[in-house]
């Protein structure tokens, strides 16, 4: 069995050769085995060359895609992928009675789900610890960004308003879960069509299905899109020694534990900065670098969202 001191650092040729090996005692440890034995050293050798094991530059995010209308039964839905990390977001609209404190506002309820299929770390019957954390972070971000004017969800003052239930399902968890979840949420709200509702003689408001006759006393005459402003996008960065890695994979997150998530809106304003812990200190310069990387990433994600919406409108 090889200990840490029995292995040379040289991996340039793809193998680690133990010293003093000769004849029948000679052996080679393939790169995969070295990576398994000494994962941090494996990554640090790549970082010293300003490249990551998957071939990305340190500040480069993974390829990202969006698809709208992924769930036919939802009022709005989207499938978002950042690398292998995959999120399915679906919105269901229901009529509710608004609170007395906010008679002219609707509500948004967000829940993030991590079923066992998304990761070998999630066990059946045991809710993932990170799920409620991401749910709270998503709710705080969407509300504080001002992306949605809750008064737009009002139907009849003090009597009826929309409750938007947003459920996000993680189908594949390969790092940067919040970034992909937020992207799917933003895309689902971009795709959302608010249903037609009518009021009966008793003043009760209900959703009008497509099969029902037209001509009822409609509160809103046709389906409409929700107006979105200051759309938030995020980038999670991993801090390790002097290095900053954008959009880490699950493997990178497990080896180097200090994460910083920056949320900027489409007007380039800082919405939030989230650092859930870790051993490294996020100094001012590191935070500024993370914000600069996020600023670049927001432009990429905004372009992907705009192109996806345009393509759907053409189709």
Short mmCIF file of C-alpha atoms in Angstrom, two decimals:
data_model
loop_
_atom_site.label_atom_id
_atom_site.label_comp_id
_atom_site.label_asym_id
_atom_site.label_seq_id
_atom_site.Cartn_x
_atom_site.Cartn_y
_atom_site.Cartn_z
CA UNK A 1 0.00 0.00 0.00
CA UNK A 2 1.40 3.36 -1.00
CA UNK A 3 1.47 6.22 1.46
CA UNK A 4 1.55 9.93 0.59
CA UNK A 5 5.34 10.02 1.05
CA UNK A 6 5.89 7.13 -1.33
CA UNK A 7 4.57 8.99 -4.37
CA UNK A 8 6.41 11.46 -6.56
CA UNK A 9 4.70 14.66 -7.72
CA UNK A 10 5.41 14.16 -11.40
CA UNK A 11 2.25 13.45 -13.36
CA UNK A 12 3.29 15.10 -16.62
CA UNK A 13 3.54 11.76 -18.40
CA UNK A 14 0.19 10.59 -17.06
CA UNK A 15 1.60 8.23 -14.39
CA UNK A 16 3.03 8.51 -10.91
CA UNK A 17 6.18 6.44 -10.48
CA UNK A 18 7.20 5.48 -6.92
CA UNK A 19 10.89 6.01 -6.16
CA UNK A 20 13.23 3.05 -5.75
CA UNK A 21 11.05 0.90 -7.94
CA UNK A 22 12.84 -1.64 -10.06
CA UNK A 23 12.32 -5.07 -11.56
CA UNK A 24 9.23 -6.92 -10.38
CA UNK A 25 8.58 -4.27 -7.73
CA UNK A 26 8.12 -1.54 -10.29
CA UNK A 27 4.59 -0.28 -10.70
CA UNK A 28 2.67 2.59 -12.23
CA UNK A 29 -0.26 4.46 -10.79
CA UNK A 30 -2.51 5.74 -13.55
CA UNK A 31 -3.80 9.29 -13.42
CA UNK A 32 -7.24 8.07 -12.37
CA UNK A 33 -5.76 6.26 -9.38
CA UNK A 34 -3.65 9.28 -8.39
CA UNK A 35 -6.74 11.46 -8.62
CA UNK A 36 -8.63 9.04 -6.36
CA UNK A 37 -5.80 8.84 -3.81
CA UNK A 38 -4.81 12.49 -3.75
CA UNK A 39 -7.71 14.51 -5.21
CA UNK A 40 -6.58 17.89 -3.86
CA UNK A 41 -3.01 17.49 -5.16
CA UNK A 42 -4.42 16.36 -8.50
CA UNK A 43 -6.52 19.53 -8.83
CA UNK A 44 -3.76 21.81 -7.54
CA UNK A 45 -1.36 20.59 -10.23
CA UNK A 46 -3.92 21.61 -12.85
CA UNK A 47 -4.61 24.94 -11.15
CA UNK A 48 -0.91 25.77 -11.22
CA UNK A 49 -1.18 25.54 -15.01
CA UNK A 50 -4.33 27.76 -14.99
CA UNK A 51 -6.50 24.95 -16.27
CA UNK A 52 -9.01 22.57 -14.74
CA UNK A 53 -9.22 18.79 -15.21
CA UNK A 54 -12.25 19.21 -17.51
CA UNK A 55 -10.23 21.52 -19.76
CA UNK A 56 -11.90 24.79 -18.74
CA UNK A 57 -10.03 27.96 -17.87
CA UNK A 58 -10.41 28.87 -14.19
CA UNK A 59 -12.91 31.68 -14.85
CA UNK A 60 -14.99 29.91 -17.51
CA UNK A 61 -18.47 28.58 -16.81
CA UNK A 62 -19.81 25.40 -18.36
CA UNK A 63 -22.00 25.41 -21.46
CA UNK A 64 -25.60 26.26 -20.57
CA UNK A 65 -28.91 25.60 -22.31
CA UNK A 66 -32.58 26.45 -21.77
CA UNK A 67 -35.82 24.93 -23.03
CA UNK A 68 -39.20 26.56 -22.35
CA UNK A 69 -42.54 24.77 -22.01
CA UNK A 70 -41.03 21.53 -20.71
CA UNK A 71 -44.17 20.68 -18.67
CA UNK A 72 -47.39 20.91 -20.69
CA UNK A 73 -49.68 20.87 -17.64
CA UNK A 74 -47.94 23.84 -15.98
CA UNK A 75 -48.75 27.52 -16.56
CA UNK A 76 -45.06 28.16 -17.08
CA UNK A 77 -42.06 25.83 -17.16
CA UNK A 78 -38.44 25.52 -18.19
CA UNK A 79 -35.60 23.03 -18.29
CA UNK A 80 -32.17 24.53 -17.53
CA UNK A 81 -28.78 22.85 -17.87
CA UNK A 82 -25.41 24.15 -16.72
CA UNK A 83 -22.95 21.48 -17.68
CA UNK A 84 -24.52 18.28 -16.35
CA UNK A 85 -26.46 20.07 -13.61
CA UNK A 86 -30.10 19.92 -14.71
CA UNK A 87 -33.15 21.68 -13.26
CA UNK A 88 -36.82 21.42 -14.18
CA UNK A 89 -38.97 24.36 -13.03
CA UNK A 90 -42.76 24.43 -13.22
CA UNK A 91 -45.27 27.08 -12.13
CA UNK A 92 -48.90 26.45 -11.21
CA UNK A 93 -51.20 29.43 -10.69
CA UNK A 94 -54.09 29.31 -8.20
CA UNK A 95 -56.57 31.95 -7.08
CA UNK A 96 -56.33 32.88 -3.39
CA UNK A 97 -57.73 35.48 -1.00
CA UNK A 98 -55.04 38.13 -0.39
CA UNK A 99 -54.02 39.04 3.13
CA UNK A 100 -55.51 42.08 4.85
CA UNK A 101 -52.02 43.57 5.10
CA UNK A 102 -51.50 43.31 1.31
CA UNK A 103 -54.96 43.37 -0.30
CA UNK A 104 -53.57 44.31 -3.72
CA UNK A 105 -50.73 41.80 -3.92
CA UNK A 106 -50.38 38.17 -4.91
CA UNK A 107 -47.85 35.70 -3.54
CA UNK A 108 -45.07 33.41 -4.73
CA UNK A 109 -44.24 30.10 -3.03
CA UNK A 110 -41.00 28.40 -4.05
CA UNK A 111 -39.89 24.88 -3.25
CA UNK A 112 -36.68 23.18 -4.35
CA UNK A 113 -36.66 19.38 -4.58
CA UNK A 114 -33.76 16.95 -4.74
CA UNK A 115 -35.09 13.45 -5.53
CA UNK A 116 -32.70 10.49 -5.14
CA UNK A 117 -32.18 10.27 -8.90
CA UNK A 118 -30.20 13.54 -8.92
CA UNK A 119 -27.18 12.32 -6.97
CA UNK A 120 -25.80 9.19 -5.26
CA UNK A 121 -25.44 11.37 -2.15
CA UNK A 122 -29.24 11.73 -1.85
CA UNK A 123 -30.80 8.68 -0.21
CA UNK A 124 -34.42 7.58 -0.66
CA UNK A 125 -36.58 8.64 2.28
CA UNK A 126 -34.01 11.13 3.52
CA UNK A 127 -34.54 14.72 2.34
CA UNK A 128 -31.35 16.38 1.11
CA UNK A 129 -30.11 18.88 3.68
CA UNK A 130 -29.30 21.44 1.00
CA UNK A 131 -32.86 21.52 -0.44
CA UNK A 132 -34.48 23.88 2.12
CA UNK A 133 -31.38 26.09 2.02
CA UNK A 134 -31.66 26.51 -1.75
CA UNK A 135 -35.43 27.09 -1.44
CA UNK A 136 -34.87 29.94 1.02
CA UNK A 137 -32.06 31.41 -1.08
CA UNK A 138 -34.24 31.35 -4.20
CA UNK A 139 -37.17 33.01 -2.41
CA UNK A 140 -34.97 35.73 -0.97
CA UNK A 141 -33.33 36.39 -4.34
CA UNK A 142 -36.52 36.57 -6.40
CA UNK A 143 -38.28 38.81 -3.86
CA UNK A 144 -35.34 41.16 -3.17
CA UNK A 145 -34.44 41.51 -6.86
CA UNK A 146 -37.80 43.11 -7.63
CA UNK A 147 -38.11 40.92 -10.72
CA UNK A 148 -41.84 40.47 -10.11
CA UNK A 149 -44.25 43.20 -9.05
CA UNK A 150 -46.60 41.34 -6.73
CA UNK A 151 -49.34 43.89 -7.47
CA UNK A 152 -49.40 42.43 -10.99
CA UNK A 153 -50.73 39.25 -9.40
CA UNK A 154 -53.78 41.03 -7.97
CA UNK A 155 -57.19 40.23 -9.49
CA UNK A 156 -59.81 41.94 -7.32
CA UNK A 157 -58.59 44.18 -4.50
CA UNK A 158 -59.01 42.48 -1.14
CA UNK A 159 -60.90 39.55 -2.69
CA UNK A 160 -58.76 37.63 -5.16
CA UNK A 161 -55.13 37.42 -6.20
CA UNK A 162 -52.81 34.89 -7.76
CA UNK A 163 -50.67 32.48 -5.79
CA UNK A 164 -47.77 31.30 -7.98
CA UNK A 165 -46.45 27.91 -6.88
CA UNK A 166 -42.97 27.38 -8.28
CA UNK A 167 -41.50 23.90 -7.90
CA UNK A 168 -37.95 23.22 -9.03
CA UNK A 169 -36.74 19.65 -9.38
CA UNK A 170 -33.04 18.86 -9.53
CA UNK A 171 -32.64 16.05 -12.07
CA UNK A 172 -28.84 15.96 -12.02
CA UNK A 173 -26.73 17.56 -9.28
CA UNK A 174 -23.24 18.27 -10.62
CA UNK A 175 -22.37 21.48 -8.78
CA UNK A 176 -23.58 25.11 -8.78
CA UNK A 177 -27.12 24.01 -7.88
CA UNK A 178 -28.37 27.48 -6.97
CA UNK A 179 -27.17 28.98 -10.27
CA UNK A 180 -29.04 26.38 -12.34
CA UNK A 181 -32.12 26.55 -10.09
CA UNK A 182 -32.31 30.35 -10.40
CA UNK A 183 -31.85 30.16 -14.17
CA UNK A 184 -34.70 27.64 -14.46
CA UNK A 185 -36.93 29.80 -12.22
CA UNK A 186 -36.28 32.95 -14.25
CA UNK A 187 -36.95 31.07 -17.49
CA UNK A 188 -40.17 29.55 -16.13
CA UNK A 189 -41.49 32.99 -15.12
CA UNK A 190 -40.51 34.26 -18.59
CA UNK A 191 -42.61 31.47 -20.09
CA UNK A 192 -45.53 31.91 -17.67
CA UNK A 193 -48.96 32.67 -19.09
CA UNK A 194 -51.46 33.92 -16.52
CA UNK A 195 -54.81 32.14 -17.04
CA UNK A 196 -58.15 33.79 -17.70
CA UNK A 197 -60.43 34.03 -14.65
CA UNK A 198 -64.08 34.95 -14.25
CA UNK A 199 -66.32 36.18 -11.43
CA UNK A 200 -69.68 34.57 -10.73
CA UNK A 201 -72.78 36.23 -9.28
CA UNK A 202 -71.57 35.55 -5.74
CA UNK A 203 -68.33 37.42 -6.41
CA UNK A 204 -66.25 34.26 -6.44
CA UNK A 205 -63.29 34.27 -8.84
CA UNK A 206 -62.36 31.06 -10.64
CA UNK A 207 -60.10 30.01 -13.51
CA UNK A 208 -61.78 29.70 -16.91
CA UNK A 209 -60.66 26.55 -18.74
CA UNK A 210 -60.24 26.47 -22.50
CA UNK A 211 -63.25 24.16 -22.79
CA UNK A 212 -65.62 26.60 -21.07
CA UNK A 213 -67.72 28.95 -23.13
CA UNK A 214 -66.49 32.43 -23.80
CA UNK A 215 -68.62 35.33 -22.76
CA UNK A 216 -68.43 34.82 -19.04
CA UNK A 217 -67.71 37.86 -16.94
CA UNK A 218 -63.95 37.63 -17.27
CA UNK A 219 -61.78 39.55 -14.84
CA UNK A 220 -58.91 39.36 -17.32
CA UNK A 221 -59.98 38.94 -20.94
CA UNK A 222 -57.07 36.79 -22.17
CA UNK A 223 -53.97 35.01 -21.03
CA UNK A 224 -51.15 37.39 -20.43
CA UNK A 225 -47.44 37.30 -19.77
CA UNK A 226 -45.98 38.52 -16.53
CA UNK A 227 -43.89 41.66 -16.81
CA UNK A 228 -40.40 40.98 -15.50
CA UNK A 229 -37.86 43.63 -14.60
CA UNK A 230 -34.34 43.51 -13.19
CA UNK A 231 -33.97 39.78 -13.84
CA UNK A 232 -31.43 38.17 -11.47
CA UNK A 233 -28.68 35.81 -12.58
CA UNK A 234 -26.00 34.24 -10.43
CA UNK A 235 -22.53 32.74 -10.55
CA UNK A 236 -21.02 30.52 -7.88
CA UNK A 237 -17.25 30.71 -7.52
CA UNK A 238 -14.94 28.43 -5.60
CA UNK A 239 -12.05 29.97 -3.65
CA UNK A 240 -8.88 27.97 -3.09
CA UNK A 241 -5.62 29.61 -2.05
CA UNK A 242 -4.95 32.27 -4.71
CA UNK A 243 -7.29 30.69 -7.24
CA UNK A 244 -10.91 31.49 -8.16
CA UNK A 245 -12.86 28.85 -10.08
CA UNK A 246 -16.14 29.87 -11.73
CA UNK A 247 -19.09 27.47 -11.89
CA UNK A 248 -17.59 24.52 -9.98
CA UNK A 249 -18.59 20.91 -10.58
CA UNK A 250 -19.78 18.72 -7.71
CA UNK A 251 -16.34 17.10 -7.60
CA UNK A 252 -14.61 20.47 -7.30
CA UNK A 253 -17.05 21.55 -4.57
CA UNK A 254 -16.34 18.38 -2.58
CA UNK A 255 -12.57 18.90 -2.67
CA UNK A 256 -12.35 22.67 -2.20
CA UNK A 257 -15.08 23.82 0.14
CA UNK A 258 -15.18 27.62 0.08
CA UNK A 259 -17.97 28.93 -2.15
CA UNK A 260 -19.12 32.45 -2.95
CA UNK A 261 -22.35 33.04 -4.89
CA UNK A 262 -22.88 36.47 -6.45
CA UNK A 263 -26.29 37.54 -7.77
CA UNK A 264 -26.52 40.49 -10.15
CA UNK A 265 -29.61 41.70 -11.96
CA UNK A 266 -29.91 42.57 -15.64
CA UNK A 267 -29.22 46.23 -14.74
CA UNK A 268 -25.84 45.21 -13.31
CA UNK A 269 -26.92 45.89 -9.72
CA UNK A 270 -25.79 43.64 -6.88
CA UNK A 271 -28.74 41.68 -5.49
CA UNK A 272 -26.92 39.48 -3.00
CA UNK A 273 -23.60 37.93 -2.10
CA UNK A 274 -23.75 34.58 -0.36
CA UNK A 275 -20.88 32.75 1.34
CA UNK A 276 -22.13 29.67 3.19
CA UNK A 277 -18.84 28.94 4.96
CA UNK A 278 -15.59 27.22 4.10
CA UNK A 279 -12.03 27.54 5.27
CA UNK A 280 -10.85 30.32 2.94
CA UNK A 281 -11.47 33.98 3.69
CA UNK A 282 -13.22 36.00 1.01
CA UNK A 283 -11.13 39.16 1.00
CA UNK A 284 -12.18 42.32 -0.80
CA UNK A 285 -10.06 41.60 -3.88
CA UNK A 286 -11.42 38.05 -4.21
CA UNK A 287 -15.01 39.32 -3.92
CA UNK A 288 -14.35 41.97 -6.58
CA UNK A 289 -12.97 39.29 -8.88
CA UNK A 290 -16.05 37.13 -8.28
CA UNK A 291 -18.32 40.07 -9.10
CA UNK A 292 -16.36 40.75 -12.29
CA UNK A 293 -16.77 37.11 -13.36
CA UNK A 294 -20.49 37.30 -12.53
CA UNK A 295 -20.90 40.44 -14.59
CA UNK A 296 -19.55 38.59 -17.61
CA UNK A 297 -21.70 35.54 -16.86
CA UNK A 298 -24.89 37.63 -16.59
CA UNK A 299 -24.39 38.80 -20.17
CA UNK A 300 -24.04 35.20 -21.34
CA UNK A 301 -27.15 34.01 -19.49
CA UNK A 302 -29.24 37.00 -20.56
CA UNK A 303 -28.33 36.24 -24.18
CA UNK A 304 -29.25 32.56 -23.76
CA UNK A 305 -32.61 33.52 -22.21
CA UNK A 306 -33.38 36.11 -24.91
CA UNK A 307 -32.51 33.68 -27.71
CA UNK A 308 -34.63 30.93 -26.15
CA UNK A 309 -37.65 33.24 -25.80
CA UNK A 310 -37.24 34.54 -29.37
CA UNK A 311 -36.98 31.02 -30.77
CA UNK A 312 -40.16 29.96 -28.98
CA UNK A 313 -42.08 33.00 -30.21
CA UNK A 314 -41.06 32.17 -33.79
CA UNK A 315 -42.06 28.53 -33.37
#
